[in-house]
PDB file of C-alpha atoms and ligand atoms in Angstrom:
ATOM      1  CA  MET A   1     -11.741  -0.963  35.020  1.00 57.00           C
ATOM      2  CA  PHE A   2     -10.452  -4.485  34.467  1.00 61.00           C
ATOM      3  CA  GLU A   3     -11.223  -4.720  30.737  1.00 71.00           C
ATOM      4  CA  ARG A   4      -8.662  -4.920  27.983  1.00 80.00           C
ATOM      5  CA  ASN A   5      -9.183  -4.764  24.242  1.00 92.00           C
ATOM      6  CA  LEU A   6      -8.164  -7.833  22.324  1.00 96.00           C
ATOM      7  CA  LEU A   7      -6.294  -8.452  19.096  1.00 97.00           C
ATOM      8  CA  LEU A   8      -7.972 -11.470  17.463  1.00 98.00           C
ATOM      9  CA  VAL A   9      -6.360 -13.222  14.515  1.00 98.00           C
ATOM     10  CA  ILE A  10      -8.701 -15.353  12.402  1.00 98.00           C
ATOM     11  CA  SER A  11      -7.245 -17.763   9.838  1.00 98.00           C
ATOM     12  CA  GLY A  12      -8.258 -20.966   8.092  1.00 98.00           C
ATOM     13  CA  PRO A  13      -8.596 -22.505   4.647  1.00 97.00           C
ATOM     14  CA  SER A  14     -10.195 -20.442   1.897  1.00 95.00           C
ATOM     15  CA  GLY A  15     -13.952 -21.101   1.977  1.00 97.00           C
ATOM     16  CA  ALA A  16     -14.038 -22.142   5.652  1.00 98.00           C
ATOM     17  CA  GLY A  17     -16.187 -19.087   6.391  1.00 98.00           C
ATOM     18  CA  LYS A  18     -13.732 -16.574   7.910  1.00 98.00           C
ATOM     19  CA  GLY A  19     -15.194 -13.558   6.125  1.00 97.00           C
ATOM     20  CA  THR A  20     -18.765 -14.603   6.934  1.00 98.00           C
ATOM     21  CA  ILE A  21     -17.930 -15.094  10.628  1.00 98.00           C
ATOM     22  CA  CYS A  22     -16.048 -11.776  10.929  1.00 98.00           C
ATOM     23  CA  LYS A  23     -18.931  -9.899   9.307  1.00 97.00           C
ATOM     24  CA  ALA A  24     -21.446 -11.598  11.626  1.00 98.00           C
ATOM     25  CA  LEU A  25     -19.346 -10.632  14.682  1.00 98.00           C
ATOM     26  CA  VAL A  26     -19.017  -6.980  13.669  1.00 97.00           C
ATOM     27  CA  ASP A  27     -22.724  -6.772  12.688  1.00 98.00           C
ATOM     28  CA  LYS A  28     -23.672  -8.144  16.123  1.00 98.00           C
ATOM     29  CA  HIS A  29     -21.231  -5.954  18.075  1.00 97.00           C
ATOM     30  CA  PRO A  30     -20.764  -2.769  16.024  1.00 96.00           C
ATOM     31  CA  GLU A  31     -19.654  -0.755  19.054  1.00 94.00           C
ATOM     32  CA  SER A  32     -17.085  -3.152  20.456  1.00 95.00           C
ATOM     33  CA  MET A  33     -15.659  -5.088  17.479  1.00 97.00           C
ATOM     34  CA  GLN A  34     -13.848  -3.846  14.399  1.00 97.00           C
ATOM     35  CA  CYS A  35     -12.272  -5.677  11.451  1.00 97.00           C
ATOM     36  CA  SER A  36      -8.963  -4.307  10.281  1.00 98.00           C
ATOM     37  CA  LEU A  37      -8.950  -3.477   6.570  1.00 98.00           C
ATOM     38  CA  SER A  38      -5.847  -4.930   4.925  1.00 98.00           C
ATOM     39  CA  ALA A  39      -3.757  -3.466   2.141  1.00 98.00           C
ATOM     40  CA  THR A  40      -3.094  -5.548  -0.960  1.00 98.00           C
ATOM     41  CA  SER A  41      -1.151  -5.322  -4.197  1.00 98.00           C
ATOM     42  CA  ARG A  42      -3.775  -7.349  -6.071  1.00 96.00           C
ATOM     43  CA  GLU A  43      -6.397  -6.060  -8.512  1.00 96.00           C
ATOM     44  CA  VAL A  44      -9.962  -5.275  -7.459  1.00 96.00           C
ATOM     45  CA  ARG A  45     -12.282  -8.224  -8.183  1.00 91.00           C
ATOM     46  CA  PRO A  46     -15.832  -7.713  -9.508  1.00 89.00           C
ATOM     47  CA  GLY A  47     -18.127  -6.856  -6.597  1.00 90.00           C
ATOM     48  CA  GLU A  48     -15.297  -5.575  -4.379  1.00 94.00           C
ATOM     49  CA  ILE A  49     -15.199  -1.984  -3.177  1.00 96.00           C
ATOM     50  CA  PRO A  50     -11.894  -0.076  -2.783  1.00 97.00           C
ATOM     51  CA  ASP A  51     -11.308   1.101   0.818  1.00 97.00           C
ATOM     52  CA  LYS A  52     -14.078  -1.247   1.962  1.00 95.00           C
ATOM     53  CA  THR A  53     -12.871  -4.698   0.877  1.00 95.00           C
ATOM     54  CA  TYR A  54      -9.147  -3.794   0.880  1.00 97.00           C
ATOM     55  CA  TYR A  55      -6.900  -0.789   0.443  1.00 98.00           C
ATOM     56  CA  TYR A  56      -5.762  -1.518  -3.123  1.00 98.00           C
ATOM     57  CA  ILE A  57      -2.341   0.116  -3.283  1.00 98.00           C
ATOM     58  CA  GLY A  58      -0.494  -1.726  -6.105  1.00 98.00           C
ATOM     59  CA  LYS A  59       2.836  -3.541  -5.846  1.00 98.00           C
ATOM     60  CA  GLU A  60       5.147  -0.502  -5.956  1.00 98.00           C
ATOM     61  CA  LYS A  61       3.407   1.301  -3.095  1.00 98.00           C
ATOM     62  CA  PHE A  62       3.159  -1.959  -1.131  1.00 98.00           C
ATOM     63  CA  LEU A  63       6.918  -2.535  -1.415  1.00 98.00           C
ATOM     64  CA  SER A  64       7.591   1.053  -0.369  1.00 98.00           C
ATOM     65  CA  LYS A  65       5.430   0.590   2.736  1.00 98.00           C
ATOM     66  CA  ILE A  66       7.405  -2.579   3.596  1.00 98.00           C
ATOM     67  CA  GLU A  67      10.577  -0.527   3.243  1.00 98.00           C
ATOM     68  CA  LYS A  68       9.170   2.118   5.614  1.00 98.00           C
ATOM     69  CA  ASP A  69       8.185  -0.564   8.181  1.00 98.00           C
ATOM     70  CA  GLN A  70       4.511   0.434   8.027  1.00 98.00           C
ATOM     71  CA  PHE A  71       3.144  -3.126   8.299  1.00 98.00           C
ATOM     72  CA  LEU A  72       2.422  -5.054  11.484  1.00 97.00           C
ATOM     73  CA  GLU A  73       2.662  -8.153   9.279  1.00 98.00           C
ATOM     74  CA  TYR A  74       2.537  -8.966   5.577  1.00 98.00           C
ATOM     75  CA  ALA A  75       2.758 -11.979   3.295  1.00 98.00           C
ATOM     76  CA  GLU A  76       2.796 -12.959  -0.346  1.00 96.00           C
ATOM     77  CA  VAL A  77      -0.208 -15.142  -1.211  1.00 90.00           C
ATOM     78  CA  TYR A  78      -1.168 -16.493  -4.645  1.00 79.00           C
ATOM     79  CA  GLY A  79       1.420 -14.103  -6.199  1.00 90.00           C
ATOM     80  CA  ASN A  80       0.079 -10.959  -4.491  1.00 96.00           C
ATOM     81  CA  TYR A  81       1.018  -9.070  -1.336  1.00 98.00           C
ATOM     82  CA  TYR A  82      -1.370  -8.632   1.604  1.00 98.00           C
ATOM     83  CA  GLY A  83      -0.616  -6.822   4.838  1.00 98.00           C
ATOM     84  CA  THR A  84      -1.954  -5.260   8.040  1.00 98.00           C
ATOM     85  CA  LEU A  85      -1.075  -1.586   8.388  1.00 98.00           C
ATOM     86  CA  LYS A  86       0.135  -0.451  11.819  1.00 97.00           C
ATOM     87  CA  ASP A  87      -1.835   2.816  11.424  1.00 97.00           C
ATOM     88  CA  GLU A  88      -5.064   0.945  10.792  1.00 97.00           C
ATOM     89  CA  VAL A  89      -4.762  -1.211  13.920  1.00 97.00           C
ATOM     90  CA  GLN A  90      -3.830   1.805  16.074  1.00 96.00           C
ATOM     91  CA  ARG A  91      -6.863   3.705  14.746  1.00 96.00           C
ATOM     92  CA  LEU A  92      -9.216   0.818  15.612  1.00 96.00           C
ATOM     93  CA  PHE A  93      -7.746   0.358  19.100  1.00 95.00           C
ATOM     94  CA  SER A  94      -8.233   4.074  19.723  1.00 94.00           C
ATOM     95  CA  LEU A  95     -11.988   3.411  19.257  1.00 94.00           C
ATOM     96  CA  LYS A  96     -11.728   1.088  22.300  1.00 93.00           C
ATOM     97  CA  ALA A  97     -12.751  -1.904  20.202  1.00 95.00           C
ATOM     98  CA  ASP A  98     -11.547  -5.489  19.944  1.00 97.00           C
ATOM     99  CA  VAL A  99      -9.701  -5.716  16.644  1.00 98.00           C
ATOM    100  CA  ILE A 100     -10.022  -8.674  14.262  1.00 98.00           C
ATOM    101  CA  LEU A 101      -7.361  -9.483  11.670  1.00 98.00           C
ATOM    102  CA  GLU A 102      -8.593 -11.930   9.032  1.00 98.00           C
ATOM    103  CA  ILE A 103      -5.248 -13.049   7.659  1.00 98.00           C
ATOM    104  CA  GLU A 104      -3.461 -16.171   6.447  1.00 96.00           C
ATOM    105  CA  MET A 105      -1.037 -18.269   8.488  1.00 96.00           C
ATOM    106  CA  GLN A 106       2.344 -16.680   7.638  1.00 96.00           C
ATOM    107  CA  GLY A 107       0.977 -13.319   8.792  1.00 98.00           C
ATOM    108  CA  ALA A 108      -0.608 -14.882  11.891  1.00 98.00           C
ATOM    109  CA  LEU A 109       2.775 -16.258  12.962  1.00 97.00           C
ATOM    110  CA  GLN A 110       4.377 -12.822  12.554  1.00 98.00           C
ATOM    111  CA  ILE A 111       1.691 -11.421  14.887  1.00 97.00           C
ATOM    112  CA  ARG A 112       2.354 -14.221  17.376  1.00 96.00           C
ATOM    113  CA  GLU A 113       6.055 -13.304  17.435  1.00 96.00           C
ATOM    114  CA  LYS A 114       5.306  -9.614  17.979  1.00 94.00           C
ATOM    115  CA  SER A 115       2.505  -9.959  20.517  1.00 92.00           C
ATOM    116  CA  LYS A 116       2.177 -12.708  23.094  1.00 89.00           C
ATOM    117  CA  GLU A 117      -1.273 -11.305  23.911  1.00 91.00           C
ATOM    118  CA  ALA A 118      -2.777 -11.751  20.432  1.00 97.00           C
ATOM    119  CA  ILE A 119      -5.393 -14.517  20.286  1.00 97.00           C
ATOM    120  CA  LEU A 120      -5.057 -16.846  17.322  1.00 98.00           C
ATOM    121  CA  ILE A 121      -8.227 -18.642  16.179  1.00 98.00           C
ATOM    122  CA  PHE A 122      -8.233 -21.240  13.398  1.00 98.00           C
ATOM    123  CA  ILE A 123     -11.535 -21.706  11.544  1.00 98.00           C
ATOM    124  CA  MET A 124     -12.074 -25.274  10.298  1.00 98.00           C
ATOM    125  CA  PRO A 125     -14.749 -26.366   7.840  1.00 98.00           C
ATOM    126  CA  PRO A 126     -16.788 -29.387   9.050  1.00 98.00           C
ATOM    127  CA  SER A 127     -15.316 -31.533   6.226  1.00 98.00           C
ATOM    128  CA  PHE A 128     -13.262 -31.283   3.052  1.00 97.00           C
ATOM    129  CA  LYS A 129     -16.383 -32.118   1.020  1.00 98.00           C
ATOM    130  CA  GLU A 130     -18.276 -29.191   2.574  1.00 98.00           C
ATOM    131  CA  LEU A 131     -15.280 -26.889   1.999  1.00 98.00           C
ATOM    132  CA  ARG A 132     -15.326 -27.680  -1.724  1.00 97.00           C
ATOM    133  CA  ALA A 133     -19.118 -27.206  -1.799  1.00 97.00           C
ATOM    134  CA  ARG A 134     -18.788 -23.776  -0.119  1.00 97.00           C
ATOM    135  CA  LEU A 135     -16.133 -22.616  -2.576  1.00 97.00           C
ATOM    136  CA  LEU A 136     -18.394 -23.704  -5.456  1.00 96.00           C
ATOM    137  CA  ARG A 137     -21.509 -22.114  -3.908  1.00 96.00           C
ATOM    138  CA  ARG A 138     -19.672 -18.828  -3.365  1.00 94.00           C
ATOM    139  CA  LYS A 139     -19.362 -18.531  -7.191  1.00 91.00           C
ATOM    140  CA  ARG A 140     -16.455 -16.108  -6.810  1.00 88.00           C
ATOM    141  CA  ASP A 141     -13.433 -18.019  -8.106  1.00 89.00           C
ATOM    142  CA  CYS A 142     -12.922 -19.890 -11.377  1.00 91.00           C
ATOM    143  CA  GLU A 143     -12.478 -23.693 -11.333  1.00 95.00           C
ATOM    144  CA  GLU A 144      -8.672 -23.419 -11.483  1.00 94.00           C
ATOM    145  CA  ASP A 145      -8.555 -20.996  -8.522  1.00 90.00           C
ATOM    146  CA  ILE A 146     -10.848 -23.247  -6.491  1.00 94.00           C
ATOM    147  CA  GLN A 147      -8.592 -26.236  -7.171  1.00 96.00           C
ATOM    148  CA  ASN A 148      -5.514 -24.181  -6.173  1.00 92.00           C
ATOM    149  CA  ARG A 149      -7.210 -23.231  -2.896  1.00 93.00           C
ATOM    150  CA  LEU A 150      -8.173 -26.872  -2.198  1.00 96.00           C
ATOM    151  CA  ASP A 151      -4.628 -28.047  -3.022  1.00 96.00           C
ATOM    152  CA  LYS A 152      -3.276 -25.752  -0.292  1.00 93.00           C
ATOM    153  CA  VAL A 153      -5.492 -27.089   2.495  1.00 96.00           C
ATOM    154  CA  ALA A 154      -3.274 -29.974   3.675  1.00 96.00           C
ATOM    155  CA  SER A 155      -0.230 -27.703   4.061  1.00 95.00           C
ATOM    156  CA  GLU A 156      -2.325 -25.007   5.794  1.00 95.00           C
ATOM    157  CA  LEU A 157      -3.598 -27.482   8.395  1.00 96.00           C
ATOM    158  CA  LYS A 158      -0.012 -28.018   9.591  1.00 96.00           C
ATOM    159  CA  TYR A 159      -0.215 -24.552  11.178  1.00 96.00           C
ATOM    160  CA  ILE A 160      -3.120 -25.502  13.475  1.00 96.00           C
ATOM    161  CA  LYS A 161      -0.775 -26.317  16.366  1.00 96.00           C
ATOM    162  CA  ASP A 162       0.408 -22.677  16.427  1.00 96.00           C
ATOM    163  CA  TYR A 163      -3.119 -21.400  17.153  1.00 98.00           C
ATOM    164  CA  ASP A 164      -4.766 -20.899  20.563  1.00 98.00           C
ATOM    165  CA  TYR A 165      -8.254 -22.055  19.518  1.00 98.00           C
ATOM    166  CA  ILE A 166      -9.896 -24.132  16.792  1.00 98.00           C
ATOM    167  CA  VAL A 167     -13.502 -23.332  15.886  1.00 98.00           C
ATOM    168  CA  VAL A 168     -15.359 -25.644  13.494  1.00 98.00           C
ATOM    169  CA  ASN A 169     -17.702 -23.609  11.318  1.00 98.00           C
ATOM    170  CA  ASP A 170     -20.540 -26.072  10.834  1.00 98.00           C
ATOM    171  CA  LYS A 171     -23.569 -24.020  11.893  1.00 98.00           C
ATOM    172  CA  LEU A 172     -22.674 -20.342  11.518  1.00 98.00           C
ATOM    173  CA  GLU A 173     -24.491 -19.224  14.713  1.00 98.00           C
ATOM    174  CA  ASP A 174     -22.577 -21.846  16.751  1.00 98.00           C
ATOM    175  CA  ALA A 175     -19.215 -20.737  15.362  1.00 98.00           C
ATOM    176  CA  VAL A 176     -20.003 -17.075  16.103  1.00 98.00           C
ATOM    177  CA  SER A 177     -21.170 -17.950  19.606  1.00 98.00           C
ATOM    178  CA  LYS A 178     -17.965 -19.938  20.294  1.00 98.00           C
ATOM    179  CA  ILE A 179     -15.842 -16.944  19.303  1.00 98.00           C
ATOM    180  CA  GLU A 180     -17.963 -14.701  21.547  1.00 98.00           C
ATOM    181  CA  SER A 181     -17.263 -17.151  24.405  1.00 98.00           C
ATOM    182  CA  ILE A 182     -13.526 -17.073  23.674  1.00 98.00           C
ATOM    183  CA  ILE A 183     -13.636 -13.265  23.862  1.00 97.00           C
ATOM    184  CA  VAL A 184     -15.466 -13.318  27.204  1.00 95.00           C
ATOM    185  CA  ALA A 185     -12.995 -15.847  28.641  1.00 95.00           C
ATOM    186  CA  GLU A 186      -9.946 -13.954  27.372  1.00 94.00           C
ATOM    187  CA  LYS A 187     -11.243 -10.715  28.945  1.00 92.00           C
ATOM    188  CA  CYS A 188     -11.501 -12.508  32.302  1.00 90.00           C
ATOM    189  CA  ARG A 189      -7.974 -13.864  32.005  1.00 89.00           C
ATOM    190  CA  MET A 190      -5.607 -12.781  34.759  1.00 79.00           C
ATOM    191  CA  ASP A 191      -3.408 -10.069  33.301  1.00 75.00           C
ATOM    192  CA  GLU A 192      -1.259  -7.987  35.614  1.00 65.00           C
ATOM    193  CA  LYS A 193      -0.917  -5.144  33.119  1.00 66.00           C
ATOM    194  CA  THR A 194      -4.647  -4.420  33.115  1.00 67.00           C
ATOM    195  CA  LEU A 195      -5.395  -5.398  36.698  1.00 70.00           C
ATOM    196  CA  ASP A 196      -6.059  -1.905  38.001  1.00 75.00           C
ATOM    197  CA  ILE A 197      -6.038  -2.728  41.729  1.00 76.00           C
ATOM    198  CA  GLU A 198      -4.698   0.748  42.648  1.00 78.00           C
ATOM    199  CA  THR A 199      -7.864   2.496  41.382  1.00 77.00           C
ATOM    200  CA  PHE A 200     -10.056  -0.051  43.172  1.00 77.00           C
ATOM    201  CA  ILE A 201      -8.239   0.316  46.481  1.00 82.00           C
ATOM    202  CA  LYS A 202      -8.489   4.122  46.410  1.00 82.00           C
ATOM    203  CA  ASP A 203     -12.273   3.807  46.889  1.00 79.00           C
ATOM    204  CA  ILE A 204     -12.095   1.471  49.916  1.00 83.00           C
TER     205      ILE A 204
HETATM  206  P1  ADP B 301     -13.513 -17.488   3.642  1.00 66.82           P
HETATM  207  O1  ADP B 301     -13.582 -16.041   4.029  1.00 66.82           O
HETATM  208  O2  ADP B 301     -12.990 -18.367   4.721  1.00 66.82           O
HETATM  209  O3  ADP B 301     -12.796 -17.729   2.341  1.00 66.82           O
HETATM  210  P2  ADP B 301     -16.392 -17.161   3.190  1.00 66.82           P
HETATM  211  O4  ADP B 301     -16.796 -16.445   4.423  1.00 66.82           O
HETATM  212  O5  ADP B 301     -16.304 -16.377   1.923  1.00 66.82           O
HETATM  213  O6  ADP B 301     -15.025 -17.990   3.425  1.00 66.82           O
HETATM  214  O7  ADP B 301     -17.416 -18.361   3.013  1.00 66.82           O
HETATM  215  C1  ADP B 301     -17.351 -19.233   1.886  1.00 66.82           C
HETATM  216  C2  ADP B 301     -18.775 -19.599   1.473  1.00 66.82           C
HETATM  217  O8  ADP B 301     -19.356 -20.436   2.475  1.00 66.82           O
HETATM  218  C3  ADP B 301     -19.692 -18.398   1.316  1.00 66.82           C
HETATM  219  O9  ADP B 301     -20.546 -18.607   0.207  1.00 66.82           O
HETATM  220  C4  ADP B 301     -20.478 -18.369   2.632  1.00 66.82           C
HETATM  221  O10 ADP B 301     -21.767 -17.798   2.470  1.00 66.82           O
HETATM  222  C5  ADP B 301     -20.581 -19.854   2.973  1.00 66.82           C
HETATM  223  N1  ADP B 301     -20.606 -20.141   4.425  1.00 66.82           N
HETATM  224  C6  ADP B 301     -19.891 -19.563   5.407  1.00 66.82           C
HETATM  225  N2  ADP B 301     -20.181 -20.124   6.605  1.00 66.82           N
HETATM  226  C7  ADP B 301     -21.095 -21.089   6.364  1.00 66.82           C
HETATM  227  C8  ADP B 301     -21.783 -22.039   7.194  1.00 66.82           C
HETATM  228  N3  ADP B 301     -21.589 -22.099   8.514  1.00 66.82           N
HETATM  229  N4  ADP B 301     -22.657 -22.892   6.611  1.00 66.82           N
HETATM  230  C9  ADP B 301     -22.854 -22.848   5.267  1.00 66.82           C
HETATM  231  N5  ADP B 301     -22.249 -21.979   4.421  1.00 66.82           N
HETATM  232  C10 ADP B 301     -21.366 -21.110   4.960  1.00 66.82           C
HETATM  233  P1  5GP B 302      -8.279 -12.921  -1.197  1.00 66.82           P
HETATM  234  O1  5GP B 302      -7.430 -12.541  -2.361  1.00 66.82           O
HETATM  235  O2  5GP B 302      -9.073 -14.168  -1.447  1.00 66.82           O
HETATM  236  O3  5GP B 302      -9.126 -11.771  -0.702  1.00 66.82           O
HETATM  237  O4  5GP B 302      -7.308 -13.256   0.034  1.00 66.82           O
HETATM  238  C1  5GP B 302      -6.311 -14.226  -0.098  1.00 66.82           C
HETATM  239  C2  5GP B 302      -5.730 -14.550   1.251  1.00 66.82           C
HETATM  240  O5  5GP B 302      -5.065 -13.404   1.810  1.00 66.82           O
HETATM  241  C3  5GP B 302      -6.745 -14.996   2.312  1.00 66.82           C
HETATM  242  O6  5GP B 302      -6.212 -16.178   2.920  1.00 66.82           O
HETATM  243  C4  5GP B 302      -6.752 -13.873   3.310  1.00 66.82           C
HETATM  244  O7  5GP B 302      -6.999 -14.330   4.644  1.00 66.82           O
HETATM  245  C5  5GP B 302      -5.322 -13.355   3.202  1.00 66.82           C
HETATM  246  N1  5GP B 302      -5.183 -11.986   3.674  1.00 66.82           N
HETATM  247  C6  5GP B 302      -6.036 -10.946   3.542  1.00 66.82           C
HETATM  248  N2  5GP B 302      -5.549  -9.855   4.133  1.00 66.82           N
HETATM  249  C7  5GP B 302      -4.357 -10.199   4.682  1.00 66.82           C
HETATM  250  C8  5GP B 302      -3.371  -9.493   5.445  1.00 66.82           C
HETATM  251  O8  5GP B 302      -3.487  -8.316   5.766  1.00 66.82           O
HETATM  252  N3  5GP B 302      -2.274 -10.192   5.809  1.00 66.82           N
HETATM  253  C9  5GP B 302      -2.090 -11.493   5.490  1.00 66.82           C
HETATM  254  N4  5GP B 302      -0.974 -12.098   5.921  1.00 66.82           N
HETATM  255  N5  5GP B 302      -3.000 -12.191   4.784  1.00 66.82           N
HETATM  256  C10 5GP B 302      -4.121 -11.555   4.388  1.00 66.82           C
END
């Protein structure tokens, strides 16, 4: 009666563990949590699965969707476009789930402007040394790409002040549990729109 579904935005430096945390959350709560699948103009990387990792729609189609106002937010990152489709988020909310957007900071700020109720969580690695080690261990990006991602970290950290919560991803289980606690607290937050007193009073 008093529950509301949440829009959670998860950002942080590349390699901090955003994808790992989001997967762990959805695996633990398959009924109540869903990750929004983004659209991108970039190419499929080895190991990625179309319509599972991203909707790979190419630049022309991406630009046409911008024109048609079909994105909740979008941004250009490392020369490619990435965006959250309005349709996708509506579909996930219709499943009565909390919806997670794993997106970078420019997109997160667009969400903040559109929805005061969105919850912005910044994932921090325990140290810069560990961040580099994780990017190397992931064995996904070439040396040049890893360096580009590390070079961006200082400028990305300037956005921290715009977020509601910071979660340090040292031990994965602890980071997941902190986000679960944030969700519980946010669902208990006083919110007049969802406070269904009328229905409660009818039964008195
Ligand atoms: P992001 O999505 O933020 O770019 P990933 O989720 O891909 O980061 O994680 C980067 C690498 O770090 C992966 O190899 C992942 O297995 C590893 N990783 C994630 N969280 C932890 C953690 N808490 N401790 C150690 N390694 C981690
Ligand atoms: P990658 O190419 O490594 O998968 O993603 C590059 C960056 O794009 C990551 O920082 C990721 O969080 C971000 N990203 C992925 N999807 C979206 C999206 O829908 N919107 C925005 N703004 N960023 C996204």
